[in-house]
Amino acid sequence: MSEMRSSFKATYLCIGCPVGCQLMVDLPEGADDLVVSGQQCRRGVDYARKEHRAPERFVTASVRIQGAAWARLPVKTQQPVPKESVVEVCRLLREVSVEAPVVAGDVILANVAGSGVDVVATRSLTRSLPCADLKAEAADVGM
Amino acid sequence: MAGLPLRAEYALVIIGAGPAGMAAAIRACDLGVSSILLIDREPEPGGILNQCIHNGFGLHWFKEELTGPEYAERFAEQLAKRSITLLTDAFVMEVDSNRRVAVLSAKTGLVVVSAAAVILAMGARERTRGAIRIPGDRPSGVLNAGLAQKFVNQLGVLPGRRAVILGSGDIGLIMARRLTLEQVEVEGVYEIMPHANGLNRNIVQCLHDFGIPLHLSTTVVQIHGRDRLEGVTVAPVGPDRVPQLVHARYIACDTLLLSVGLIPENELSRQMGVALDPVTQGPVVDSRMQTSLAGVFACGNVVHIHDLVDFVSAEGTLAGESAARFIQGESVAPDAIRLRPGAHVRYCVPHSLSPGRTQTVYLRVDQPLQRARLKIGPNEAKVLRYAFPAEMISVRVIPPALEAVPTSLAGTTTVDRTASQVIWDVEVHADE
């Protein structure tokens, strides 16, 4: 169980449904657990607690690929990673370059940023000529 | 290459190999349609899904949360297992009144093929700067969010280094995150309406997570820059959505992304004389996804803009099935019930129903409502805990609800929709 942050009121927009309740989280004196208010259903309580204690996110991004129809291979983390590691995950992915062919599900970066989660390809790309070659004109905005 | 040269005739020609077209092709093939030509302008099937690398797709269809490319690949795999002719990098120029399809591609040149049935699955295009008439200069650096998504996710180039995003729909929000993760500075997201347009999940995970401000009731009133965008002027708008220029301010930026709406892509449909619904800007379709032209069907974003690709797959499957039945000479009675959008309902698709089977009706409300009752004709179809314009409602209408309709129309073979149809109003009533 991760350590709870020091008690302060925090608000979160619930993502459970389009109603979008403003959830308020507090740890009052003598309370056993975080108190959540502002929810219209149970899902909001669980969500707010998780967001407050240990928020996590899936990361979906793309990496450089050579020898394929497209210049980028889309990837994702297999599981969510801690929210605070998202930027580091993307920084690590910027250093990756893979070579076609790639099969959907191939591990591109194992245990990314020490999270225990692998980054995998979300599509297959065979070896082929590029559909378009923008590199020659895109010197300072190439990825 | 397999499938070339093209035949002179196909039983079924499907225009668009995105999720709608692929689902239709697979279903029609499985129902025994002998020759199917599936045409797409991109180098591969999958449509817009190939550039939607974020997740949230397939929760209904596959009971898994997938990214766009994963969803597309599952359908592409099914396509490859069947003898469906897939023609990519190809553009349909015209379809005439005898269902002859003129298609242009580097591989084939200009070829005309005949079809016993045609399915329109061309998807949608984005609303442009010109369509919303933003005044000012016309430099480079002003582009639609979906195009920027293609640049970043497939072509490997960034649109610029400092971006302003107009429109808080999901495409704009998704690109706010995407650009930020690729180290482009996103100055802010601007939305002309007083409320955000996209999913709360995207507000949180694309804006809040990165501290990107969302400015409601604010719009871009001028674009500045000679060759390249240098900045935009934004101003707040009042309840009438007229900009209050006295409060305008200038923002330096080199990129303006527009996420201001999707429009069904019906140039071909208009050319063919297919009847269109002015609210959806897509074809009027019956409960079998047939348009006003016999043997011409439509499905997916070309009919109405969807939120969930799972519903697109369902619609495509239905269109494929209906086209197969048409090709195989099954005679079907025209729909006996015309649906008419009523209180709080902006539109509903399909535009008519038949007695005697289960059908799914999709609709959107015109304002946010809580605890509302949906009525389809004389029957209360559903109690809704909430209803939002940005979230399409789907409801299954089950045969017993249609018993009150006279059966004397069964067996007629003409596609005459207007005569002898019962009108059912589709309404949403908020609890008083």
Coordinates of C-alpha atoms in Angstrom, one line a residue:
Chain A
M1 CA 0.0 0.0 0.0
S2 CA 1.6 3.3 -1.1
E3 CA 2.0 6.0 1.5
M4 CA -0.8 8.5 1.6
R5 CA -0.1 12.1 0.9
S6 CA -0.4 14.6 3.7
S7 CA -4.0 15.7 4.3
F8 CA -5.2 18.5 2.1
K9 CA -8.3 19.0 0.0
A10 CA -7.9 18.0 -3.6
T11 CA -10.4 17.9 -6.4
Y12 CA -10.7 15.5 -9.2
L13 CA -13.0 15.5 -12.2
C14 CA -14.5 12.0 -12.3
I15 CA -14.0 10.2 -15.6
G16 CA -16.4 7.4 -15.0
C17 CA -19.3 8.8 -17.0
P18 CA -20.3 12.0 -18.8
V19 CA -21.9 13.6 -15.7
G20 CA -18.3 14.5 -14.6
C21 CA -18.8 14.9 -10.8
Q22 CA -16.3 17.2 -9.1
L23 CA -14.8 14.9 -6.5
M24 CA -13.3 16.3 -3.3
V25 CA -10.8 14.3 -1.3
D26 CA -9.9 15.1 2.3
L27 CA -8.3 13.3 5.3
P28 CA -9.8 14.9 8.3
E29 CA -8.5 14.6 11.9
G30 CA -9.0 11.2 13.2
A31 CA -10.3 9.7 10.0
D32 CA -9.1 6.2 9.1
D33 CA -9.1 6.7 5.3
L34 CA -9.6 9.4 2.7
V35 CA -13.0 10.9 2.7
V36 CA -14.5 11.5 -0.8
S37 CA -17.4 13.8 -1.4
G38 CA -19.2 15.2 -4.5
Q39 CA -19.9 11.8 -6.2
Q40 CA -23.2 10.7 -7.5
C41 CA -22.2 7.0 -7.5
R42 CA -19.8 4.5 -6.0
R43 CA -17.4 4.6 -8.9
G44 CA -16.4 8.1 -8.1
V45 CA -15.2 7.2 -4.6
D46 CA -12.9 4.4 -5.8
Y47 CA -11.6 6.6 -8.6
A48 CA -10.9 9.6 -6.4
R49 CA -9.0 7.4 -3.9
K50 CA -6.9 5.9 -6.6
E51 CA -6.2 9.2 -8.3
H52 CA -5.1 10.7 -5.0
R53 CA -2.9 7.9 -3.7
A54 CA -1.4 6.3 -6.8
P55 CA -2.5 7.7 -10.1
E56 CA -1.5 5.7 -13.1
R57 CA -1.8 6.1 -16.8
F58 CA -1.5 4.0 -20.0
V59 CA 1.0 5.6 -22.3
T60 CA 0.4 5.5 -26.0
A61 CA 3.0 7.0 -28.3
S62 CA 5.0 6.2 -31.4
V63 CA 8.7 5.4 -32.1
R64 CA 10.9 5.8 -35.1
I65 CA 10.9 2.9 -37.5
Q66 CA 13.1 2.3 -40.6
G67 CA 12.3 0.3 -43.7
A68 CA 8.5 0.5 -43.3
A69 CA 5.6 2.2 -45.2
W70 CA 5.3 4.7 -42.4
A71 CA 8.0 6.6 -40.5
R72 CA 6.4 5.8 -37.1
L73 CA 5.4 2.6 -35.3
P74 CA 2.6 3.1 -32.7
V75 CA 3.3 1.6 -29.3
K76 CA 1.6 1.3 -25.9
T77 CA 2.5 0.3 -22.4
Q78 CA 0.9 -3.1 -21.7
Q79 CA -0.4 -1.9 -18.3
P80 CA -0.8 1.5 -16.8
V81 CA 2.4 3.1 -15.3
P82 CA 2.7 5.6 -12.5
K83 CA 1.5 9.0 -13.7
E84 CA 4.7 10.7 -12.6
S85 CA 6.7 8.4 -14.9
V86 CA 4.8 9.2 -18.1
V87 CA 7.2 12.0 -19.2
E88 CA 10.3 9.7 -18.6
V89 CA 8.7 6.9 -20.5
C90 CA 8.3 9.2 -23.5
R91 CA 11.8 10.5 -23.2
L92 CA 13.1 6.9 -23.3
L93 CA 10.9 6.1 -26.4
R94 CA 12.4 9.1 -28.2
E95 CA 15.7 7.3 -28.1
V96 CA 14.3 4.2 -29.7
S97 CA 14.5 3.3 -33.4
V98 CA 13.3 -0.1 -34.7
E99 CA 13.7 -1.8 -38.0
A100 CA 10.8 -3.4 -40.0
P101 CA 9.4 -6.0 -40.0
V102 CA 7.5 -5.7 -36.7
V103 CA 4.6 -7.7 -35.5
A104 CA 1.8 -6.3 -33.3
G105 CA 2.6 -7.3 -29.7
D106 CA 6.4 -7.2 -30.2
V107 CA 8.2 -5.9 -27.1
I108 CA 9.9 -2.6 -28.0
L109 CA 11.1 -1.6 -24.6
A110 CA 10.9 -4.1 -21.6
N111 CA 10.3 -2.9 -18.1
V112 CA 10.2 0.7 -19.2
A113 CA 11.6 3.2 -16.6
G114 CA 11.7 0.4 -14.0
S115 CA 8.0 0.1 -13.9
G116 CA 7.8 -3.6 -14.6
V117 CA 5.7 -2.8 -17.6
D118 CA 6.7 -3.5 -21.2
V119 CA 6.1 -1.2 -24.2
V120 CA 4.7 -3.1 -27.2
A121 CA 3.9 -2.4 -30.8
T122 CA 0.2 -1.9 -31.5
R123 CA 0.4 -2.8 -35.1
S124 CA 2.4 -4.9 -37.6
L125 CA 4.5 -3.2 -40.2
T126 CA 6.2 -5.2 -43.0
R127 CA 9.3 -4.2 -44.9
S128 CA 8.3 -1.8 -47.7
L129 CA 9.1 1.4 -49.3
P130 CA 7.9 4.6 -47.5
C131 CA 4.5 6.0 -48.6
A132 CA 5.8 9.5 -48.3
D133 CA 9.2 10.9 -47.6
L134 CA 9.0 14.2 -45.7
K135 CA 12.4 14.0 -44.1
A136 CA 14.1 16.0 -46.8
E137 CA 12.0 19.0 -46.2
A138 CA 11.4 18.6 -42.5
A139 CA 14.8 19.1 -41.0
D140 CA 13.9 20.8 -37.7
V141 CA 10.5 19.2 -37.1
G142 CA 11.5 15.6 -37.9
M143 CA 10.8 13.2 -35.1
Chain B
M1 CA -0.8 -8.8 -57.6
A2 CA -3.9 -10.6 -56.3
G3 CA -7.2 -9.2 -57.6
L4 CA -5.7 -7.4 -60.5
P5 CA -6.6 -6.8 -63.3
L6 CA -10.0 -5.8 -62.0
R7 CA -13.0 -7.6 -63.3
A8 CA -15.7 -5.7 -65.3
E9 CA -18.3 -6.6 -62.8
Y10 CA -18.5 -7.3 -59.0
A11 CA -21.5 -8.4 -57.0
L12 CA -20.6 -5.8 -54.4
V13 CA -18.4 -2.7 -54.5
I14 CA -17.6 -1.0 -51.1
I15 CA -16.2 2.5 -51.1
G16 CA -13.9 2.9 -48.1
A17 CA -12.0 0.3 -46.2
G18 CA -12.1 1.8 -42.8
P19 CA -13.9 0.1 -39.9
A20 CA -17.3 0.5 -41.6
G21 CA -16.3 -0.9 -45.0
M22 CA -14.2 -3.7 -43.5
A23 CA -17.1 -4.9 -41.3
A24 CA -19.5 -4.8 -44.3
A25 CA -17.1 -6.7 -46.6
I26 CA -16.5 -9.4 -44.0
R27 CA -20.2 -9.9 -43.4
A28 CA -21.2 -9.9 -47.0
C29 CA -18.5 -12.4 -47.8
D30 CA -19.6 -14.7 -45.0
L31 CA -23.2 -14.6 -46.4
G32 CA -22.0 -15.9 -49.7
V33 CA -21.5 -12.8 -51.9
S34 CA -19.2 -14.1 -54.6
S35 CA -17.2 -11.1 -55.7
I36 CA -16.4 -8.1 -53.5
L37 CA -14.3 -5.1 -54.4
L38 CA -13.2 -3.0 -51.4
I39 CA -11.7 0.3 -52.4
D40 CA -9.6 2.8 -50.3
R41 CA -7.6 5.9 -51.1
E42 CA -5.0 5.0 -48.4
P43 CA -2.1 2.5 -48.9
E44 CA -3.8 0.1 -46.5
P45 CA -7.2 -0.6 -44.9
G46 CA -8.1 0.6 -41.5
G47 CA -9.2 4.2 -42.3
I48 CA -8.8 6.7 -39.5
L49 CA -8.0 4.0 -37.0
N50 CA -4.4 3.8 -38.2
Q51 CA -3.6 7.2 -36.9
C52 CA -5.7 7.0 -33.7
I53 CA -2.9 5.5 -31.6
H54 CA -4.6 6.2 -28.3
N55 CA -6.7 3.6 -26.5
G56 CA -10.4 3.3 -25.7
F57 CA -11.5 1.3 -28.7
G58 CA -13.3 -2.0 -28.7
L59 CA -14.7 -2.2 -25.2
H60 CA -18.0 -3.3 -26.7
W61 CA -17.0 -5.3 -29.8
F62 CA -14.0 -7.1 -28.4
K63 CA -14.6 -6.7 -24.7
E64 CA -11.0 -5.3 -24.5
E65 CA -9.6 -1.8 -24.5
L66 CA -7.5 -1.5 -27.7
T67 CA -5.7 1.3 -29.5
G68 CA -7.0 2.3 -33.0
P69 CA -4.3 0.4 -34.9
E70 CA -5.0 -2.8 -32.9
Y71 CA -8.7 -2.6 -33.7
A72 CA -8.0 -2.0 -37.4
E73 CA -5.5 -4.9 -37.6
R74 CA -8.0 -7.4 -36.1
F75 CA -10.4 -6.5 -39.0
A76 CA -7.7 -6.5 -41.6
E77 CA -6.7 -10.0 -40.5
Q78 CA -10.2 -11.2 -41.1
L79 CA -10.3 -9.4 -44.4
A80 CA -7.1 -11.2 -45.6
K81 CA -8.6 -14.6 -44.8
R82 CA -11.4 -14.1 -47.3
S83 CA -11.4 -13.7 -51.1
I84 CA -12.2 -10.0 -51.0
T85 CA -10.4 -7.9 -53.6
L86 CA -8.8 -5.0 -51.8
L87 CA -7.8 -2.1 -54.0
T88 CA -5.7 0.5 -52.1
D89 CA -4.2 3.9 -53.2
A90 CA -7.4 4.2 -55.3
F91 CA -9.9 7.0 -55.6
V92 CA -13.6 6.6 -56.7
M93 CA -14.3 9.4 -59.1
E94 CA -18.0 8.7 -59.7
V95 CA -20.8 6.2 -59.3
D96 CA -23.6 6.5 -61.9
S97 CA -27.3 5.7 -61.7
N98 CA -26.6 2.1 -62.9
R99 CA -24.1 1.5 -60.2
R100 CA -21.1 1.7 -62.5
V101 CA -18.1 2.8 -60.4
A102 CA -15.3 4.8 -62.0
V103 CA -12.1 4.2 -60.0
L104 CA -8.7 5.8 -60.5
S105 CA -5.4 4.4 -59.2
A106 CA -1.8 4.2 -60.3
K107 CA -2.1 0.4 -60.5
T108 CA -5.2 0.3 -62.7
G109 CA -5.5 3.6 -64.4
L110 CA -9.1 4.7 -64.8
V111 CA -11.4 1.7 -64.7
V112 CA -15.2 1.4 -64.7
V113 CA -16.6 -1.6 -62.9
S114 CA -20.3 -2.6 -62.6
A115 CA -21.8 -3.5 -59.3
A116 CA -25.0 -5.3 -58.3
A117 CA -24.9 -3.3 -55.0
V118 CA -22.7 -0.5 -53.6
I119 CA -21.9 0.3 -50.0
L120 CA -20.9 3.9 -49.2
A121 CA -18.3 3.9 -46.3
M122 CA -16.3 7.0 -47.0
G123 CA -16.2 8.3 -43.5
A124 CA -15.9 11.9 -42.6
R125 CA -13.8 15.0 -43.2
E126 CA -12.8 17.8 -40.7
R127 CA -14.4 21.2 -40.7
T128 CA -11.9 23.7 -42.0
R129 CA -10.7 27.2 -41.2
G130 CA -12.5 28.5 -44.3
A131 CA -15.8 26.9 -43.2
I132 CA -15.7 28.8 -39.9
R133 CA -14.3 31.9 -41.5
I134 CA -11.5 32.9 -39.1
P135 CA -10.3 36.3 -40.4
G136 CA -6.7 37.3 -41.0
D137 CA -3.6 36.2 -42.9
R138 CA -3.3 32.8 -44.6
P139 CA 0.1 31.6 -43.5
S140 CA 1.3 28.0 -43.2
G141 CA 1.0 26.5 -39.7
V142 CA -2.8 26.5 -39.6
L143 CA -4.1 22.9 -39.9
N144 CA -6.7 20.5 -38.7
A145 CA -6.0 18.5 -35.7
G146 CA -6.7 15.2 -37.6
L147 CA -4.1 16.1 -40.2
A148 CA -1.6 17.0 -37.5
Q149 CA -2.3 13.6 -36.0
K150 CA -1.4 11.9 -39.3
F151 CA 1.8 14.0 -39.5
V152 CA 2.9 13.0 -36.0
N153 CA 1.8 9.4 -35.8
Q154 CA 2.5 8.1 -39.3
L155 CA 4.6 10.6 -41.2
G156 CA 7.0 11.4 -38.4
V157 CA 7.0 15.2 -38.5
L158 CA 5.9 17.7 -35.9
P159 CA 3.5 20.5 -37.1
G160 CA 5.5 23.1 -35.3
R161 CA 7.0 24.1 -31.9
R162 CA 4.3 26.2 -30.1
A163 CA 0.7 25.4 -30.6
V164 CA -2.7 26.8 -29.9
I165 CA -5.7 24.5 -30.2
L166 CA -9.1 25.7 -31.2
G167 CA -11.9 23.3 -30.2
S168 CA -12.2 21.1 -27.1
G169 CA -13.6 18.0 -28.9
D170 CA -11.7 14.8 -28.4
I171 CA -9.4 15.2 -31.4
G172 CA -8.2 18.5 -30.1
L173 CA -7.7 17.1 -26.6
I174 CA -5.9 14.0 -27.8
M175 CA -3.6 16.2 -29.9
A176 CA -2.9 18.5 -26.9
R177 CA -1.5 15.5 -25.1
R178 CA 0.3 14.0 -28.1
L179 CA 2.1 17.2 -28.9
T180 CA 3.1 17.8 -25.3
L181 CA 4.5 14.3 -25.1
E182 CA 6.6 15.1 -28.2
Q183 CA 7.9 18.3 -26.6
V184 CA 5.8 20.7 -28.5
E185 CA 4.5 23.5 -26.3
V186 CA 0.7 23.6 -26.2
E187 CA -0.2 27.1 -25.0
G188 CA -3.9 26.4 -24.4
V189 CA -7.1 24.9 -25.8
Y190 CA -9.8 27.4 -26.7
E191 CA -13.5 26.5 -26.9
I192 CA -16.2 28.8 -28.2
M193 CA -19.0 27.0 -26.2
P194 CA -19.3 27.5 -22.4
H195 CA -18.7 23.8 -21.8
A196 CA -16.0 21.3 -23.0
N197 CA -16.9 19.1 -25.8
G198 CA -14.8 16.0 -25.2
L199 CA -14.9 13.1 -22.8
N200 CA -14.1 13.9 -19.2
R201 CA -11.4 11.3 -19.4
N202 CA -9.6 13.4 -22.0
I203 CA -10.1 16.6 -20.1
V204 CA -8.2 15.0 -17.2
Q205 CA -5.6 12.9 -19.1
C206 CA -4.9 15.4 -21.8
L207 CA -5.2 18.8 -20.1
H208 CA -5.2 18.5 -16.3
D209 CA -2.3 16.0 -16.4
F210 CA -0.1 18.5 -18.2
G211 CA -1.4 21.8 -16.8
I212 CA -2.7 22.9 -20.2
P213 CA -5.4 25.5 -19.7
L214 CA -8.9 25.2 -21.2
H215 CA -10.4 28.6 -22.0
L216 CA -14.2 28.2 -22.5
S217 CA -16.4 30.8 -24.2
T218 CA -13.3 32.0 -26.1
T219 CA -12.5 31.7 -29.8
V220 CA -9.8 32.7 -32.3
V221 CA -10.7 36.0 -34.0
Q222 CA -7.6 36.6 -36.1
I223 CA -4.7 34.8 -37.6
H224 CA -1.4 36.6 -38.0
G225 CA 1.7 35.8 -40.1
R226 CA 3.0 36.3 -43.6
D227 CA 4.6 33.0 -44.7
R228 CA 4.4 31.2 -41.4
L229 CA 2.0 31.6 -38.5
E230 CA 3.3 34.1 -36.0
G231 CA 0.4 34.4 -33.6
V232 CA -3.4 34.4 -33.1
T233 CA -5.8 36.8 -31.4
V234 CA -8.3 35.3 -29.1
A235 CA -11.4 36.9 -27.6
P236 CA -14.1 35.8 -25.2
V237 CA -17.6 35.4 -26.5
G238 CA -20.9 36.2 -24.9
P239 CA -24.0 34.0 -24.7
D240 CA -24.7 34.9 -28.3
R241 CA -21.3 33.6 -29.3
V242 CA -20.3 37.0 -30.7
P243 CA -16.6 37.9 -29.8
Q244 CA -16.1 40.7 -27.4
L245 CA -13.1 42.3 -29.2
V246 CA -12.5 44.8 -26.5
H247 CA -11.1 41.9 -24.4
A248 CA -9.1 40.4 -27.2
R249 CA -5.5 39.3 -26.6
Y250 CA -2.6 38.2 -28.7
I251 CA -0.9 34.8 -28.4
A252 CA 2.4 34.2 -30.1
C253 CA 2.5 30.7 -31.7
D254 CA 3.7 28.9 -34.9
T255 CA 0.9 26.3 -35.0
L256 CA -2.9 26.5 -34.8
L257 CA -4.8 23.2 -34.7
L258 CA -8.4 23.3 -35.5
S259 CA -10.7 20.7 -33.9
V260 CA -14.1 22.2 -34.8
G261 CA -16.2 19.4 -36.0
L262 CA -16.5 16.4 -38.4
I263 CA -18.7 16.3 -41.5
P264 CA -19.8 13.1 -43.3
E265 CA -18.0 12.9 -46.6
N266 CA -20.8 12.7 -49.1
E267 CA -19.5 14.3 -52.3
L268 CA -20.1 11.0 -54.1
S269 CA -23.5 10.5 -52.5
R270 CA -24.6 14.0 -53.7
Q271 CA -23.3 13.3 -57.2
M272 CA -25.4 10.1 -57.2
G273 CA -28.5 11.8 -56.1
V274 CA -28.8 10.0 -52.8
A275 CA -31.2 11.8 -50.5
L276 CA -29.4 13.4 -47.5
D277 CA -30.6 14.4 -44.0
P278 CA -29.7 18.1 -43.6
V279 CA -29.1 17.6 -39.8
T280 CA -26.6 14.7 -40.1
Q281 CA -25.4 15.7 -43.6
G282 CA -25.4 12.0 -44.4
P283 CA -27.7 9.8 -46.4
V284 CA -31.3 9.1 -45.3
V285 CA -31.2 5.3 -44.5
D286 CA -33.8 2.7 -43.7
S287 CA -33.6 0.1 -41.1
R288 CA -31.3 -2.0 -43.4
M289 CA -28.9 0.9 -44.1
Q290 CA -30.3 1.2 -47.6
T291 CA -30.3 4.8 -49.0
S292 CA -33.0 6.3 -51.2
L293 CA -31.4 4.5 -54.2
A294 CA -32.2 0.8 -54.4
G295 CA -29.0 -1.3 -54.1
V296 CA -27.0 1.6 -52.6
F297 CA -26.3 1.2 -48.8
A298 CA -24.3 3.3 -46.4
C299 CA -22.6 2.8 -43.0
G300 CA -20.3 4.4 -40.5
N301 CA -19.2 8.1 -40.3
V302 CA -20.5 8.8 -43.8
V303 CA -24.1 8.4 -42.4
H304 CA -23.6 10.2 -39.1
I305 CA -20.6 11.0 -36.9
H306 CA -20.0 8.2 -34.4
D307 CA -18.3 8.3 -31.0
L308 CA -17.6 4.6 -30.7
V309 CA -16.0 2.5 -33.4
D310 CA -17.9 -0.5 -32.0
F311 CA -21.1 1.0 -33.3
V312 CA -19.5 1.6 -36.7
S313 CA -18.7 -2.1 -36.9
A314 CA -22.3 -3.0 -36.0
E315 CA -23.6 -0.6 -38.7
G316 CA -21.1 -1.9 -41.3
T317 CA -22.1 -5.5 -40.5
L318 CA -25.8 -4.6 -41.0
A319 CA -25.1 -2.9 -44.3
G320 CA -23.0 -5.9 -45.5
E321 CA -25.8 -8.2 -44.6
S322 CA -28.5 -6.1 -46.3
A323 CA -26.4 -5.7 -49.4
A324 CA -25.9 -9.5 -49.5
R325 CA -29.7 -10.1 -49.3
F326 CA -30.3 -7.5 -52.0
I327 CA -27.7 -9.1 -54.3
Q328 CA -29.3 -12.5 -53.7
G329 CA -32.6 -11.2 -54.8
E330 CA -34.4 -11.3 -51.5
S331 CA -37.5 -9.1 -51.6
V332 CA -38.1 -7.0 -48.5
A333 CA -41.0 -4.8 -47.6
P334 CA -40.1 -1.2 -47.3
D335 CA -40.0 0.2 -43.7
A336 CA -43.5 0.9 -42.4
I337 CA -42.5 3.4 -39.7
R338 CA -40.9 6.7 -40.4
L339 CA -39.0 8.1 -37.4
R340 CA -39.2 11.8 -36.8
P341 CA -36.9 13.6 -34.3
G342 CA -39.0 15.4 -31.7
A343 CA -38.4 17.0 -28.3
H344 CA -34.7 17.3 -27.5
V345 CA -33.7 14.9 -30.2
R346 CA -31.3 16.4 -32.8
Y347 CA -31.5 13.4 -35.1
C348 CA -31.9 9.7 -35.2
V349 CA -30.5 7.0 -37.5
P350 CA -31.9 5.0 -39.2
H351 CA -34.7 7.2 -40.4
S352 CA -37.3 4.4 -40.5
L353 CA -38.1 1.1 -38.9
S354 CA -39.9 -2.2 -39.8
P355 CA -42.2 -4.3 -37.7
G356 CA -41.2 -7.8 -36.8
R357 CA -37.5 -7.6 -35.9
T358 CA -35.0 -6.1 -33.5
Q359 CA -33.4 -2.9 -34.7
T360 CA -31.0 -0.5 -33.1
V361 CA -31.8 3.2 -33.2
Y362 CA -29.0 5.8 -32.7
L363 CA -29.8 9.3 -31.6
R364 CA -28.3 12.5 -30.1
V365 CA -30.0 15.0 -27.8
D366 CA -29.6 18.7 -28.4
Q367 CA -28.7 19.6 -24.8
P368 CA -27.5 17.9 -21.6
L369 CA -30.3 16.2 -19.7
Q370 CA -30.4 14.2 -16.6
R371 CA -33.1 11.6 -15.6
A372 CA -34.9 11.7 -18.9
R373 CA -37.4 9.4 -20.7
L374 CA -36.8 8.3 -24.2
K375 CA -39.9 7.7 -26.2
I376 CA -40.0 6.0 -29.6
G377 CA -43.5 6.4 -31.1
P378 CA -46.1 5.2 -28.6
N379 CA -43.6 3.3 -26.4
E380 CA -41.3 4.5 -23.7
A381 CA -38.1 2.8 -24.8
K382 CA -35.6 3.8 -22.1
V383 CA -35.1 5.8 -18.9
L384 CA -31.8 7.7 -19.2
R385 CA -29.8 8.5 -16.2
Y386 CA -28.1 11.2 -18.2
A387 CA -28.0 12.3 -21.9
F388 CA -25.4 14.5 -23.5
P389 CA -25.1 15.8 -27.1
A390 CA -21.5 14.5 -27.3
E391 CA -22.5 10.9 -26.3
M392 CA -24.6 9.1 -28.9
I393 CA -27.5 7.1 -27.4
S394 CA -28.2 3.6 -28.8
V395 CA -31.4 1.8 -28.1
R396 CA -32.7 -1.6 -29.3
V397 CA -36.3 -1.5 -30.4
I398 CA -37.8 -5.0 -29.9
P399 CA -40.5 -6.4 -32.1
P400 CA -43.3 -6.4 -29.5
A401 CA -43.1 -2.6 -29.4
L402 CA -44.1 -2.5 -33.1
E403 CA -47.2 -4.6 -32.9
A404 CA -49.5 -1.7 -33.3
V405 CA -48.3 -1.2 -36.9
P406 CA -50.6 -2.5 -39.7
T407 CA -49.1 -5.4 -41.6
S408 CA -50.8 -4.6 -44.9
L409 CA -47.6 -3.1 -46.3
A410 CA -45.8 -6.4 -46.2
G411 CA -44.9 -7.9 -49.6
T412 CA -44.8 -4.6 -51.6
T413 CA -41.7 -4.4 -53.8
T414 CA -41.3 -0.7 -54.5
V415 CA -39.0 1.4 -52.5
D416 CA -41.6 4.1 -51.8
R417 CA -40.9 5.5 -48.4
T418 CA -43.2 8.4 -48.1
A419 CA -46.5 6.7 -48.9
S420 CA -48.4 4.8 -46.3
Q421 CA -45.8 5.1 -43.5
V422 CA -46.7 5.6 -39.9
I423 CA -44.8 8.4 -38.3
W424 CA -43.3 7.8 -34.9
D425 CA -41.8 10.8 -33.0
V426 CA -38.6 10.1 -31.2
E427 CA -38.5 12.3 -28.1
V428 CA -36.6 12.7 -24.9
H429 CA -38.5 14.2 -22.0
A430 CA -36.7 15.5 -19.0
D431 CA -38.3 14.8 -15.7
E432 CA -40.2 17.9 -14.5

